[in-house]
CSV table of C-alpha atoms and ligand atoms in Angstrom, one decimal:
chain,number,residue,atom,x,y,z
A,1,UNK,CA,0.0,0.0,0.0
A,2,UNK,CA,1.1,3.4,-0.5
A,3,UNK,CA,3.4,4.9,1.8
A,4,UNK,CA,2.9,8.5,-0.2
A,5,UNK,CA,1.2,9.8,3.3
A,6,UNK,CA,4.3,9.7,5.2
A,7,UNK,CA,5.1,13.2,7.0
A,8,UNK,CA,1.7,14.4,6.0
A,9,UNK,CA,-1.2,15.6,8.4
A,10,UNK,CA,-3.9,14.3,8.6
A,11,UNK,CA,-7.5,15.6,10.2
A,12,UNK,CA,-10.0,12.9,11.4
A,13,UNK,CA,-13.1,14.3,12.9
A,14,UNK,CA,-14.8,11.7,15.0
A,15,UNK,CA,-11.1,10.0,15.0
A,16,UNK,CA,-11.8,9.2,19.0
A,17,UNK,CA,-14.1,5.9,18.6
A,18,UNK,CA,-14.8,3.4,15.8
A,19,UNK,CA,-14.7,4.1,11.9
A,20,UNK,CA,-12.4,7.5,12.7
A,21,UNK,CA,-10.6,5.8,15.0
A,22,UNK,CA,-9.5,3.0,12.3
A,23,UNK,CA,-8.9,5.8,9.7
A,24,UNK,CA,-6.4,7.2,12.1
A,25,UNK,CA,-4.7,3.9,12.8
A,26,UNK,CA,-4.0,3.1,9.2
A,27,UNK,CA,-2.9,6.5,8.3
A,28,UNK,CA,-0.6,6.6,11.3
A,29,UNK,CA,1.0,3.3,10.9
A,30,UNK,CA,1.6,4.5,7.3
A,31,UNK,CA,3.7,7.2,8.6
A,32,UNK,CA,1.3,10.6,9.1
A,33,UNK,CA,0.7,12.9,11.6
A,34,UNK,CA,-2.5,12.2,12.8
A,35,UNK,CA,-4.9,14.9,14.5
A,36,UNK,CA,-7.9,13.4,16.5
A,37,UNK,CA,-10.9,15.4,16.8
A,38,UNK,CA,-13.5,15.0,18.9
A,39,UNK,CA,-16.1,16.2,21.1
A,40,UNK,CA,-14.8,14.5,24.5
A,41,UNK,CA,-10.9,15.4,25.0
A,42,UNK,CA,-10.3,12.5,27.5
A,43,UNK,CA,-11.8,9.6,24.6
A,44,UNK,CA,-9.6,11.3,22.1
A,45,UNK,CA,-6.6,11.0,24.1
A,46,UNK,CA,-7.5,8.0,24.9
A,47,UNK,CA,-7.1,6.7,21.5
A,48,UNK,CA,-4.1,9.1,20.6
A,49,UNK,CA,-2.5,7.5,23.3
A,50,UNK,CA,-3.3,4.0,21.9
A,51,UNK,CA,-2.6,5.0,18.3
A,52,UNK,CA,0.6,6.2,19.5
A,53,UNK,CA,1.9,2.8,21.2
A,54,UNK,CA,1.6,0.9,17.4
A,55,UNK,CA,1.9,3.6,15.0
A,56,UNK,CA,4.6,4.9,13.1
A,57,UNK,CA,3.3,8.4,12.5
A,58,UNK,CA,2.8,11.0,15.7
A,59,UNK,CA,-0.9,11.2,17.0
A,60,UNK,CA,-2.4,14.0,18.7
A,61,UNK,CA,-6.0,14.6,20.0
A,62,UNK,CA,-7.6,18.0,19.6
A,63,UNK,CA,-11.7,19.1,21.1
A,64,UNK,CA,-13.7,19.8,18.6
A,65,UNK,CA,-17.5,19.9,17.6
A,66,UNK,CA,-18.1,19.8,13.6
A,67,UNK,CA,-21.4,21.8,14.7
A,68,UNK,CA,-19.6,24.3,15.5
A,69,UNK,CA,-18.6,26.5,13.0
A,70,UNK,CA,-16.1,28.8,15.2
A,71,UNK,CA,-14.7,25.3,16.9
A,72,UNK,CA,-13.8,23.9,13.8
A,73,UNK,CA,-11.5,26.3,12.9
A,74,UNK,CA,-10.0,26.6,16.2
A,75,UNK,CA,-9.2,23.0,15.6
A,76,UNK,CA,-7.9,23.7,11.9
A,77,UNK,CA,-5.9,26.3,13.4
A,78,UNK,CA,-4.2,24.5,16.6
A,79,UNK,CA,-3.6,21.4,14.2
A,80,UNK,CA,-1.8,23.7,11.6
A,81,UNK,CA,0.2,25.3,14.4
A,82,UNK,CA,0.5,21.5,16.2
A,83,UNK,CA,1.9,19.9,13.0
A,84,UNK,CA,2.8,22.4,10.5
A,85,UNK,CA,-0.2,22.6,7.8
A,86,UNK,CA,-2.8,20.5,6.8
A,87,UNK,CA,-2.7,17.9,4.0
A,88,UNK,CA,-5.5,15.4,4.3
A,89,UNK,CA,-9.2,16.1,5.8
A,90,UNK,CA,-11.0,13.1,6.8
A,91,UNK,CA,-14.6,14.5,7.7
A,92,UNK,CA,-15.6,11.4,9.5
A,93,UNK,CA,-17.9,12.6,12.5
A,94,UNK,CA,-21.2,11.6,12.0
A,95,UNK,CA,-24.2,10.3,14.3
A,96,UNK,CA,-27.0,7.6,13.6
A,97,UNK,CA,-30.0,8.2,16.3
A,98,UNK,CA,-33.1,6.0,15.2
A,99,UNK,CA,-36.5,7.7,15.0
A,100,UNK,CA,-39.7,7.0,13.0
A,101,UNK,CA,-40.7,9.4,10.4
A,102,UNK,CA,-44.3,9.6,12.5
A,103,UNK,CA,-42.1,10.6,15.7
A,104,UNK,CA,-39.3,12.5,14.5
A,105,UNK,CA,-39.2,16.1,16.0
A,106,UNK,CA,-37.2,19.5,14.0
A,107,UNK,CA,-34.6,18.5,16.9
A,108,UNK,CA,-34.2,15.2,16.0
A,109,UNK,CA,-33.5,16.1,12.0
A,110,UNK,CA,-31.8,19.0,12.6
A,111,UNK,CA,-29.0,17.1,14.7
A,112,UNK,CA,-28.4,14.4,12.7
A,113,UNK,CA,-28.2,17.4,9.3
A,114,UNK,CA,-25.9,20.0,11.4
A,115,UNK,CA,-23.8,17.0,12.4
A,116,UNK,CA,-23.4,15.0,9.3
A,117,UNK,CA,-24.0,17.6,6.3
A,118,UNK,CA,-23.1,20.8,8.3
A,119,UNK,CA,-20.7,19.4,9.8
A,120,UNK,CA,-18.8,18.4,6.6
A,121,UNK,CA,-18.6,21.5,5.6
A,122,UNK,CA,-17.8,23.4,8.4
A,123,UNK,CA,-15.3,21.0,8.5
A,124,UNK,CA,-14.2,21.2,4.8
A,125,UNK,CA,-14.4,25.1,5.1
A,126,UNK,CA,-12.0,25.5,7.8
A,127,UNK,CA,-9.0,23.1,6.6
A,128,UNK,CA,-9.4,24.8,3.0
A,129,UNK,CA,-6.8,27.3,3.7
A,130,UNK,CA,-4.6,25.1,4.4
A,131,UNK,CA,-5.1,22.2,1.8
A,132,UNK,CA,-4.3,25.3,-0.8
A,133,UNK,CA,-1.2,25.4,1.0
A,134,UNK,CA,-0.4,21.5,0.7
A,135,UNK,CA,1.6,20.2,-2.1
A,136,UNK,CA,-1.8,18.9,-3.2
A,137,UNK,CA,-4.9,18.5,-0.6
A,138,UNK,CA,-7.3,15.5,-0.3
A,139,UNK,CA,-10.7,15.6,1.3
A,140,UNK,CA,-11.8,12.6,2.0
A,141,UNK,CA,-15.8,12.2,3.5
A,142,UNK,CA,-17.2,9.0,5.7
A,143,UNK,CA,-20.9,8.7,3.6
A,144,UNK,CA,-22.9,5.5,3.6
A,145,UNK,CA,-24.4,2.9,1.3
A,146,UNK,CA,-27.5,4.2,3.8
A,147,UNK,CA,-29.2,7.1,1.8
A,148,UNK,CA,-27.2,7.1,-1.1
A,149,UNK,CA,-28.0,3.3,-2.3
A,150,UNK,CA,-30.3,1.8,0.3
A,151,UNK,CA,-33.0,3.2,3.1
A,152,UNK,CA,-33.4,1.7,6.7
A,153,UNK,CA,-37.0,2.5,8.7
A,154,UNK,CA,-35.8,5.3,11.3
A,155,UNK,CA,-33.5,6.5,9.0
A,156,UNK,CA,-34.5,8.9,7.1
A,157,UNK,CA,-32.7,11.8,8.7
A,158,UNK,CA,-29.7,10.2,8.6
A,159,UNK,CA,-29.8,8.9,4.9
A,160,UNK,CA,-30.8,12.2,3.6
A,161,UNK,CA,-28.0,13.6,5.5
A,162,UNK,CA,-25.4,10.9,3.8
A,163,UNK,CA,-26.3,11.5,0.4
A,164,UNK,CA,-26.6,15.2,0.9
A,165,UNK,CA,-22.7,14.9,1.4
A,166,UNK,CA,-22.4,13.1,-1.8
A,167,UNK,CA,-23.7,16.1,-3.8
A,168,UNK,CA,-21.7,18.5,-1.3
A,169,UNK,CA,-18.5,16.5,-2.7
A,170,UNK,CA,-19.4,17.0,-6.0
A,171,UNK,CA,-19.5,20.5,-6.3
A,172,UNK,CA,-16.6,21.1,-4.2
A,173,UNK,CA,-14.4,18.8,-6.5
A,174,UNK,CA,-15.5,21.1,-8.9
A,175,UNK,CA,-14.7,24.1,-7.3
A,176,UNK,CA,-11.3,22.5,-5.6
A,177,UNK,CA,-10.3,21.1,-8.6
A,178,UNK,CA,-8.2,24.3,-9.7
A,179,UNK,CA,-6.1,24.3,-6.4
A,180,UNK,CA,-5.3,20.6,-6.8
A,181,UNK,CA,-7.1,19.3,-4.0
A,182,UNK,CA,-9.2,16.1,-4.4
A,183,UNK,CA,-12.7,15.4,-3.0
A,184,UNK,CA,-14.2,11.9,-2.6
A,185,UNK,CA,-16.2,9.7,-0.1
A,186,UNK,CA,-16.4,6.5,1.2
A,187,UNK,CA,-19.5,4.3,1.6
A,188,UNK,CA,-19.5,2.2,4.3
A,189,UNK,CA,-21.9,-1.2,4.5
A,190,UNK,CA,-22.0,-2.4,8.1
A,191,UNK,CA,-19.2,-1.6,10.4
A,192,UNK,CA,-18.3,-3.1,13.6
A,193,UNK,CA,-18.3,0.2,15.9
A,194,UNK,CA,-19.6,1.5,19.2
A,195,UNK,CA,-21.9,3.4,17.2
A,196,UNK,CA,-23.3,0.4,15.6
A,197,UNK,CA,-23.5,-1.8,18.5
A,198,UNK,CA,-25.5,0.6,20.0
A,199,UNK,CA,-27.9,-0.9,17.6
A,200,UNK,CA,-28.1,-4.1,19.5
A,201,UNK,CA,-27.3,-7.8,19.1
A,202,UNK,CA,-30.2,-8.4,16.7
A,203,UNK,CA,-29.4,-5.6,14.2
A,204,UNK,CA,-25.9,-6.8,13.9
A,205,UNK,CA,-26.9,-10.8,13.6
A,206,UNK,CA,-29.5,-9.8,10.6
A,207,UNK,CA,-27.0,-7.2,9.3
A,208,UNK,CA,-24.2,-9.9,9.1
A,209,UNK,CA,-26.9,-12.8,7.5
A,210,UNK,CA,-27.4,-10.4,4.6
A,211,UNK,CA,-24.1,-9.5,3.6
A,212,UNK,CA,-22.8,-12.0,1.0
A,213,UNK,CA,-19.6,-12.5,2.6
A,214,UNK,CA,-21.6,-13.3,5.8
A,215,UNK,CA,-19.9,-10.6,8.3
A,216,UNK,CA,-19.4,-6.8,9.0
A,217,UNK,CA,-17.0,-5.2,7.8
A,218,UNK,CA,-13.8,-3.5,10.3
A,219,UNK,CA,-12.5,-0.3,10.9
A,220,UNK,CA,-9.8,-0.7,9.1
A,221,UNK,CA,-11.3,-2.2,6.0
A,222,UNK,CA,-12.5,2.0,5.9
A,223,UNK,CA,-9.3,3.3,6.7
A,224,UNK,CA,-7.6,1.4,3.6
A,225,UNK,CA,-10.1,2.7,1.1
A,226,UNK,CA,-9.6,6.3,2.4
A,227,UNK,CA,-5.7,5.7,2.3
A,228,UNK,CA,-5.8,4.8,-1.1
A,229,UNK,CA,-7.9,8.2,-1.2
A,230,UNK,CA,-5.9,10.4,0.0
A,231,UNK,CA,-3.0,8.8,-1.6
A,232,UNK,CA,-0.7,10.8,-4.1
A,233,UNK,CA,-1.3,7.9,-6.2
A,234,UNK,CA,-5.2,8.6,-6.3
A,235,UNK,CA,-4.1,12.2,-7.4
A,236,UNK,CA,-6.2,12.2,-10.6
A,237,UNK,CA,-9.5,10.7,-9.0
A,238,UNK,CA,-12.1,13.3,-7.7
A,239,UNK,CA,-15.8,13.6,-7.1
A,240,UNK,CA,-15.9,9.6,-6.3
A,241,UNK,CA,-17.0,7.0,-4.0
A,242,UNK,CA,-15.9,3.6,-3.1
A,243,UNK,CA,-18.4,1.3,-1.7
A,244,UNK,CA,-17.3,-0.8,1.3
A,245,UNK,CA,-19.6,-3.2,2.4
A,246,UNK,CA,-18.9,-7.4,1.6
A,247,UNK,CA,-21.1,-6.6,-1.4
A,248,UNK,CA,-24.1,-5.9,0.6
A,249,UNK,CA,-26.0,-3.9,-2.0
A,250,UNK,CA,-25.4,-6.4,-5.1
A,251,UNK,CA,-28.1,-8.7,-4.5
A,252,UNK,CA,-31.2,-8.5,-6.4
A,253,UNK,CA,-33.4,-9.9,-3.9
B,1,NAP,P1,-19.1,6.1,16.4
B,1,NAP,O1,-18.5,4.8,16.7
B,1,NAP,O2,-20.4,6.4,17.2
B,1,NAP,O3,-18.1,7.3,16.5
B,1,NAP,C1,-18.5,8.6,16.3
B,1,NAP,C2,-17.3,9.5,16.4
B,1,NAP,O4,-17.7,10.8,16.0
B,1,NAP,C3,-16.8,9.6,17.8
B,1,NAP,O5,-15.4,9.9,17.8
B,1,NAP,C4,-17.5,10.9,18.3
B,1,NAP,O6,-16.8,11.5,19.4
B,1,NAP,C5,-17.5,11.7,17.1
B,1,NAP,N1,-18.5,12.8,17.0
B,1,NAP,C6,-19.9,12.6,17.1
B,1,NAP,N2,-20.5,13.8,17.0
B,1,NAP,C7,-19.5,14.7,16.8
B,1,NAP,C8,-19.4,16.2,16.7
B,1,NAP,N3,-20.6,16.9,16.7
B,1,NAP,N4,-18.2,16.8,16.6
B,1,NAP,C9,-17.1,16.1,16.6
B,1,NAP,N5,-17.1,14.7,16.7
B,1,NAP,C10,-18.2,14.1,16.8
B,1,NAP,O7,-19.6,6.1,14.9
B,1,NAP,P2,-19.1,5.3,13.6
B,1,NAP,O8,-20.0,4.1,13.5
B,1,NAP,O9,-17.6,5.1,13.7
B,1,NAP,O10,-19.5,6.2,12.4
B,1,NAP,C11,-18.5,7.2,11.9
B,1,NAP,C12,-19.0,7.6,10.5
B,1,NAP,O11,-19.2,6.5,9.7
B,1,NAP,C13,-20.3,8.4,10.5
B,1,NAP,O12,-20.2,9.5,9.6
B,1,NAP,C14,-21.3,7.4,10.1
B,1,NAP,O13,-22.4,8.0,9.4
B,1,NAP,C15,-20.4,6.6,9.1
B,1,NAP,N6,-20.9,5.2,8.8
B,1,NAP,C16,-20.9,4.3,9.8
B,1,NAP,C17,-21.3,3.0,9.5
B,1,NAP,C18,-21.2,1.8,10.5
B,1,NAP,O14,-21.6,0.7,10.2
B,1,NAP,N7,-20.7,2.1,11.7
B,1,NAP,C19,-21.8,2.7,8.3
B,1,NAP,C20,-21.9,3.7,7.3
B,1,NAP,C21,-21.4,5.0,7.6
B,1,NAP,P3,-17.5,12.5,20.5
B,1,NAP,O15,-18.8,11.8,20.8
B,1,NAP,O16,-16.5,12.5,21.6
B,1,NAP,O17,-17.7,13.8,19.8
């Protein structure tokens, strides 16, 4: 695998638990500077700390909350200062609360929007000045299969949230394009995460029966794809997706 992220930074919001926590252990055993953004400090040290035992790259934790337009660029800001610029923006953070369409409050959806959709690009907005500055920038976003393939009842908010980031990535390729900075997403299937197990032992057992190659997919299997993303190698990709999920979507019935 590519080893073209060594010495780069790299931002991954929600890096404290689960999917952004596996992005940041592959980049950082790859060689980059990691930066760990999160809502609770002592979680994202936590896993800074852990990250730092294995890895080859340095990893740092930084408090941050991608609803939060003034915090995330604070964070941009003490990570440029911390490392010395920003290369790579993983804009990871994102929530999955369940509610019916019959219950769902205006608090309920506009959580799940200003975390997952605002969030991206409060994120995205704040590292910009600093992927210009990059030899060349990468943005990599954590989507789903979950709104922009597939629906799940109690959902809804969330999968219009996840495939309002794919049409967000699209237009800023466009508009990045020019300053050589790349914009793509992955699409997690089913993850093994604390978010997901939060779903219970029943979701994951039904999840895990219809997935063709019969079990969820790691961490890890998320933080290769966005490697290869963010990867000088990738350099001439933009306004993509990669679909990681055992092949969950491919069956006709
Ligand atoms: P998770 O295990 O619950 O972890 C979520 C992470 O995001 C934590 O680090 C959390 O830390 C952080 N976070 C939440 N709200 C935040 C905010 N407002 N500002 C900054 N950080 C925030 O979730 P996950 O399962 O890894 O999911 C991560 C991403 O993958 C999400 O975008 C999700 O939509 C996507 N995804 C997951 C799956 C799956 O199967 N797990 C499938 C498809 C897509 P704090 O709480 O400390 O802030």
């Amino acid at each position: 695998m590519s080893h073209s992220v060594q010495g780069k930074t790299v931002i991954v919001t929600g890096g404290s638990k689960g999917i952004g926590k596996g992005i940041a252990r592959v980049f950082a055993n790859h060689g980059a500077n990691v930066a760990v953004v999160a809502r609770n400090l002592s979680d994202a040290n936590s896993c800074a700390a852990e990250l730092n035992e294995t890895g080859v790259g340095k990893v740092q934790a930084f408090q941050g909350d991608v609803t939060d337009r003034t915090s995330m660029q604070n964070v941009a800001n003490e990570v440029s200062e911390h490392f010395g610029g920003i290369d790579v923006l993983c804009a990871n953070a994102g929530i999955f609360p369940s509610a019916s369409l019959e219950d769902m409050t205006n608090d309920d959806w506009d959580l799940v929007l200003n975390t997952n959709t605002k969030g991206t690009f409060h994120s995205v907005q704040a590292c910009l000045p600093y992927l210009k500055n990059a030899e060349y920038g990468r943005i990599v976003i954590t989507s789903s299969i979950t709104g922009p393939v597939t629906g799940y009842p109690g959902w809804s908010h969330y999968a219009a949230s996840k495939a309002a980031q794919l049409g967000f990535m699209r237009t800023a390729a466009l508009e990045l394009a020019g300053a050589n900075i790349t914009v793509n997403s992955v699409m997690p299937g089913n993850i093994i995460t604390e978010g997901l197990e939060g779903m219970g032992e029943n979701y994951l057992e039904e999840m895990a029966a219809k997935i063709p190659m019969k079990k969820l997919g790691t961490v890890e299997d998320i933080g290769f794809a966005a490697l290869f993303l963010a990867s000088k190698e990738a350099g001439f990709i933009t306004g993509q997706s990669i679909i990681v999920d055992g092949g969950q979507i491919l069956p006709e019935n």
